[in-house]
C-alpha positions as YAML, in Angstrom:
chain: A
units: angstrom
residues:
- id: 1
  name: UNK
  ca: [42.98, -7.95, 6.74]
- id: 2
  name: UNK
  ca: [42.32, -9.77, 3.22]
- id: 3
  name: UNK
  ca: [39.32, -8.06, 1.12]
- id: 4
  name: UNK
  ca: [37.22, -9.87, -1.43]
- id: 5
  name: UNK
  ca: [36.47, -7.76, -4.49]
- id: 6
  name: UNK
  ca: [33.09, -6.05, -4.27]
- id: 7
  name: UNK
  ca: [32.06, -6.60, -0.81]
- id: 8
  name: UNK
  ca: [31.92, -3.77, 2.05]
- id: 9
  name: UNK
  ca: [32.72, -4.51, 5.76]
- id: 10
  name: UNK
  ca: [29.98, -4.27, 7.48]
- id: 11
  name: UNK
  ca: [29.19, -1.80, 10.65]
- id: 12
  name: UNK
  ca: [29.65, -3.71, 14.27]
- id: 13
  name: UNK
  ca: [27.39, -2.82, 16.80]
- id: 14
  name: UNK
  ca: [28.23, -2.11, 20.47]
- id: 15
  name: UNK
  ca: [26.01, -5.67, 21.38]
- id: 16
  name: UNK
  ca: [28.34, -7.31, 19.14]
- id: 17
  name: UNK
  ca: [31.56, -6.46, 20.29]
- id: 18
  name: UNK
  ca: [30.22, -7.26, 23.55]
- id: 19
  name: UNK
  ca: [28.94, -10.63, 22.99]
- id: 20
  name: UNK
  ca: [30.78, -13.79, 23.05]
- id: 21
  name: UNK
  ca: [31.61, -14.78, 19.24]
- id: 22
  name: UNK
  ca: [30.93, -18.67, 20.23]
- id: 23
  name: UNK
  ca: [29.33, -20.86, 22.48]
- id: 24
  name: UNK
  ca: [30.88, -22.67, 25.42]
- id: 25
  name: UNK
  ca: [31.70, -26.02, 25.35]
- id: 26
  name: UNK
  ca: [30.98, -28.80, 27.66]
- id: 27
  name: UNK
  ca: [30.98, -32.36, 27.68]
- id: 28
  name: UNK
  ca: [27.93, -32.58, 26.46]
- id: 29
  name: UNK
  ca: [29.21, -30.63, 23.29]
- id: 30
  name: UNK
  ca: [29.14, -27.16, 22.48]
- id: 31
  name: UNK
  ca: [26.14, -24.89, 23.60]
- id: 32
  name: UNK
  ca: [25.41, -22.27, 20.68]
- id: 33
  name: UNK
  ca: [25.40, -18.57, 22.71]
- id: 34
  name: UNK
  ca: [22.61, -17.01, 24.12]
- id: 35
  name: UNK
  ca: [19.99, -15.33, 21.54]
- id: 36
  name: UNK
  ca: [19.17, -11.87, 22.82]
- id: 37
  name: UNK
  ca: [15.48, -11.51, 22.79]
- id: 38
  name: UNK
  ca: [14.39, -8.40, 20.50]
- id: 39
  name: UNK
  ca: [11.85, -5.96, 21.66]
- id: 40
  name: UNK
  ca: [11.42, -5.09, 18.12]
- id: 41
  name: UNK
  ca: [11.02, -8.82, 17.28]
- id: 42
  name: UNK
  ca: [8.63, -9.78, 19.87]
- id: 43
  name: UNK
  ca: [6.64, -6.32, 18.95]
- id: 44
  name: UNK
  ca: [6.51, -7.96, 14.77]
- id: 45
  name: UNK
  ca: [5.01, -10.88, 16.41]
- id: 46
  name: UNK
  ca: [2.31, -9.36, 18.48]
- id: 47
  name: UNK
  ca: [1.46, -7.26, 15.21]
- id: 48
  name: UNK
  ca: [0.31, -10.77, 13.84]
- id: 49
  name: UNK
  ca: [-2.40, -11.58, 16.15]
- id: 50
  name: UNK
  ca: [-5.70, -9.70, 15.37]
- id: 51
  name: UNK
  ca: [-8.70, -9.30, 16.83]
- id: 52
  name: UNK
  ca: [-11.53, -11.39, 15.12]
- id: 53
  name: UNK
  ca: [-14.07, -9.06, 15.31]
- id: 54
  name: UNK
  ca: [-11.77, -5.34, 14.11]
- id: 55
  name: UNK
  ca: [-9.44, -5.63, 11.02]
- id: 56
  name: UNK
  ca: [-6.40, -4.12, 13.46]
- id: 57
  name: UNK
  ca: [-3.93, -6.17, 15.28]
- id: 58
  name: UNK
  ca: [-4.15, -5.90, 18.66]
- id: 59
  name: UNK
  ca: [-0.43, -3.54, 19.00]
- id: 60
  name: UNK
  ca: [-2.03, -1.09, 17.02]
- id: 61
  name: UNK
  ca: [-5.34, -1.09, 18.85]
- id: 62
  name: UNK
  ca: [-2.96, -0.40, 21.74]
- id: 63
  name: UNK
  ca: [-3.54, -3.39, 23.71]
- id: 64
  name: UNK
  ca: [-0.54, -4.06, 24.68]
- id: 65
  name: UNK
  ca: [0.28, -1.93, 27.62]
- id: 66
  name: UNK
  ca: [4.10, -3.61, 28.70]
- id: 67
  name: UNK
  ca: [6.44, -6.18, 27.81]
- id: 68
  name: UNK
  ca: [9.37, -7.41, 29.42]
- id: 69
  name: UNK
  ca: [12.00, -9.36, 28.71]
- id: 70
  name: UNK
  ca: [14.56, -10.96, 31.25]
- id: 71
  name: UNK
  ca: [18.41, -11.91, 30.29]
- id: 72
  name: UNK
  ca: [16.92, -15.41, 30.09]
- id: 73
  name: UNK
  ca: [14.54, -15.05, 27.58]
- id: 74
  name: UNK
  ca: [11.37, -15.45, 29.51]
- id: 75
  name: UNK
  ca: [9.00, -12.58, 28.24]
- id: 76
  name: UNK
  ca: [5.90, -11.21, 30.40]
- id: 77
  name: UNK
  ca: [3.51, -8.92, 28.44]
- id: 78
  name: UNK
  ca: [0.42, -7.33, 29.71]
- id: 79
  name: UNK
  ca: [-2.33, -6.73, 27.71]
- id: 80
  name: UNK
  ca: [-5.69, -5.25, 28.27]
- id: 81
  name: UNK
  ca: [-9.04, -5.98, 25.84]
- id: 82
  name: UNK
  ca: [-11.45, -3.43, 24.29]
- id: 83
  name: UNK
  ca: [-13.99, -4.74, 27.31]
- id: 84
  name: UNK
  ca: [-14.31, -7.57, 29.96]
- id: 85
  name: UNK
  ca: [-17.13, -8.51, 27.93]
- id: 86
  name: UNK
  ca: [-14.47, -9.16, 24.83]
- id: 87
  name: UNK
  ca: [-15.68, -12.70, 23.37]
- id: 88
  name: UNK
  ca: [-12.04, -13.09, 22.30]
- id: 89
  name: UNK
  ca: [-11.16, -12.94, 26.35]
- id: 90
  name: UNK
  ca: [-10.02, -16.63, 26.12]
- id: 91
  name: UNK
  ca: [-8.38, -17.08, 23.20]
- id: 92
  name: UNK
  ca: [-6.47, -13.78, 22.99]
- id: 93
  name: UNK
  ca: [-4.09, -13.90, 25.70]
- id: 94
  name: UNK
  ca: [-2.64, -17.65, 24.62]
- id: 95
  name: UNK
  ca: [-2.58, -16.48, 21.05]
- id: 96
  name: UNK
  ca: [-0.14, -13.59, 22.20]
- id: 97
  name: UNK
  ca: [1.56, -16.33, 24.34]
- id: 98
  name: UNK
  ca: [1.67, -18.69, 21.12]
- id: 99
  name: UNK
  ca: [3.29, -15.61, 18.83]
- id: 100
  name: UNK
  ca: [5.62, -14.29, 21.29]
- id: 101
  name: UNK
  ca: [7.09, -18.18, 21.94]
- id: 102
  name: UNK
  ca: [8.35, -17.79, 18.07]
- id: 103
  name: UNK
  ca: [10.57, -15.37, 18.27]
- id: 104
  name: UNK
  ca: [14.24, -16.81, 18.49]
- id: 105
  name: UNK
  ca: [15.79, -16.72, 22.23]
- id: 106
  name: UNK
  ca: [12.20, -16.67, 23.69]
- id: 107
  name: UNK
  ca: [12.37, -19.13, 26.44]
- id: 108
  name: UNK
  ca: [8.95, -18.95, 27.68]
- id: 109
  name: UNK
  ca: [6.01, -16.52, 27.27]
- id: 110
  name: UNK
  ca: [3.65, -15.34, 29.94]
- id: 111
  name: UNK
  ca: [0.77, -12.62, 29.79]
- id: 112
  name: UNK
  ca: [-1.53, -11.22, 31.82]
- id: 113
  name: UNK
  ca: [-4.32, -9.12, 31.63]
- id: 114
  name: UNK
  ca: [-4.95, -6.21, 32.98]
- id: 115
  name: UNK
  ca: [-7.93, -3.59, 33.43]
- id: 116
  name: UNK
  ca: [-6.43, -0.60, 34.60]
- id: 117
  name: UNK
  ca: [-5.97, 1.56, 33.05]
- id: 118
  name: UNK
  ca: [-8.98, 0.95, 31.04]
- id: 119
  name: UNK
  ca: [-8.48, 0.86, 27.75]
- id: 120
  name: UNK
  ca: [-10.01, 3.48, 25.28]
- id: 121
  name: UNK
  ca: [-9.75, 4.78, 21.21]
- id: 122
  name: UNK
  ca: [-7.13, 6.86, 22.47]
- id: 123
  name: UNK
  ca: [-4.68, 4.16, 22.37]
- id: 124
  name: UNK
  ca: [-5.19, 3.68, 18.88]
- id: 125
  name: UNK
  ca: [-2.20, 4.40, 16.46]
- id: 126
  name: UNK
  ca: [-2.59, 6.45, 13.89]
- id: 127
  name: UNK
  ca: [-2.69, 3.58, 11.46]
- id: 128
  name: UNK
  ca: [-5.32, 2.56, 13.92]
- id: 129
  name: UNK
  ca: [-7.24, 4.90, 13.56]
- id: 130
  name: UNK
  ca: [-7.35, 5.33, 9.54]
- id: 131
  name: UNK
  ca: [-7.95, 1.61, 8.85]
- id: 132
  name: UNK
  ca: [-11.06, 1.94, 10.89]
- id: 133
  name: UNK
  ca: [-12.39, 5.15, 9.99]
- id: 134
  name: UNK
  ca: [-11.98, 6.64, 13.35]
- id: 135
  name: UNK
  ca: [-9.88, 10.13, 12.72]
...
């Protein structure tokens, strides 16, 4: 193995020694491998849509109750709102949907919304619950 001066190897990961180290060819031309989808990425993305009317995105307000993500890349997460009466109770969900399609590997984005269990201030995070007074 040849080293260059002032650089470190770097640590593999178990994913990485498992995944294929190219794409496959075909006549087409070569397809690029499959992304894995990150649960930590999609959950960065769903801290971006807020809440119009509370200065908290809506995975810290503990809206989110699941996501899951299939080998394909499709992601279904369900959410809940504060109420049923939520004015944001249209445009919510497809902003979620919207964020969540960003994320690279995401094939397709799907939530629903659920009402049970209802959702309540004890869902809050802690960073939650100090941005809005509420400790």
């Amino acid at each position: 193995m040849r080293r260059w001066p002032g650089r470190r190897r770097r640590a593999v990961s178990d994913d990485a020694k498992t995944a294929p180290a190219h794409g496959s060819w075909t006549p087409d031309g070569e397809v690029p491998p499959p992304v894995r989808v990150s649960e930590d990425a999609v959950i960065t993305m769903l801290k971006t849509v807020f809440d119009p009317e509370i200065p908290v995105d809506i995975y810290e307000l503990g809206l989110i109750y699941a996501i899951e993500i299939a080998d394909d890349g499709q992601v279904k997460i369900e959410m809940t709102l504060t109420t049923p009466s939520c004015p944001s109770a249209q445009e919510l969900p497809g902003q979620v949907e919207e964020a969540v399609r960003l994320v690279p590997g995401v094939g397709d984005a799907k939530v629903e919304v659920v009402w049970d269990p209802p959702w309540d201030q004890s869902r809050m995070s802690e960073d939650a619950r100090l941005a809005l007074n509420m400790y």
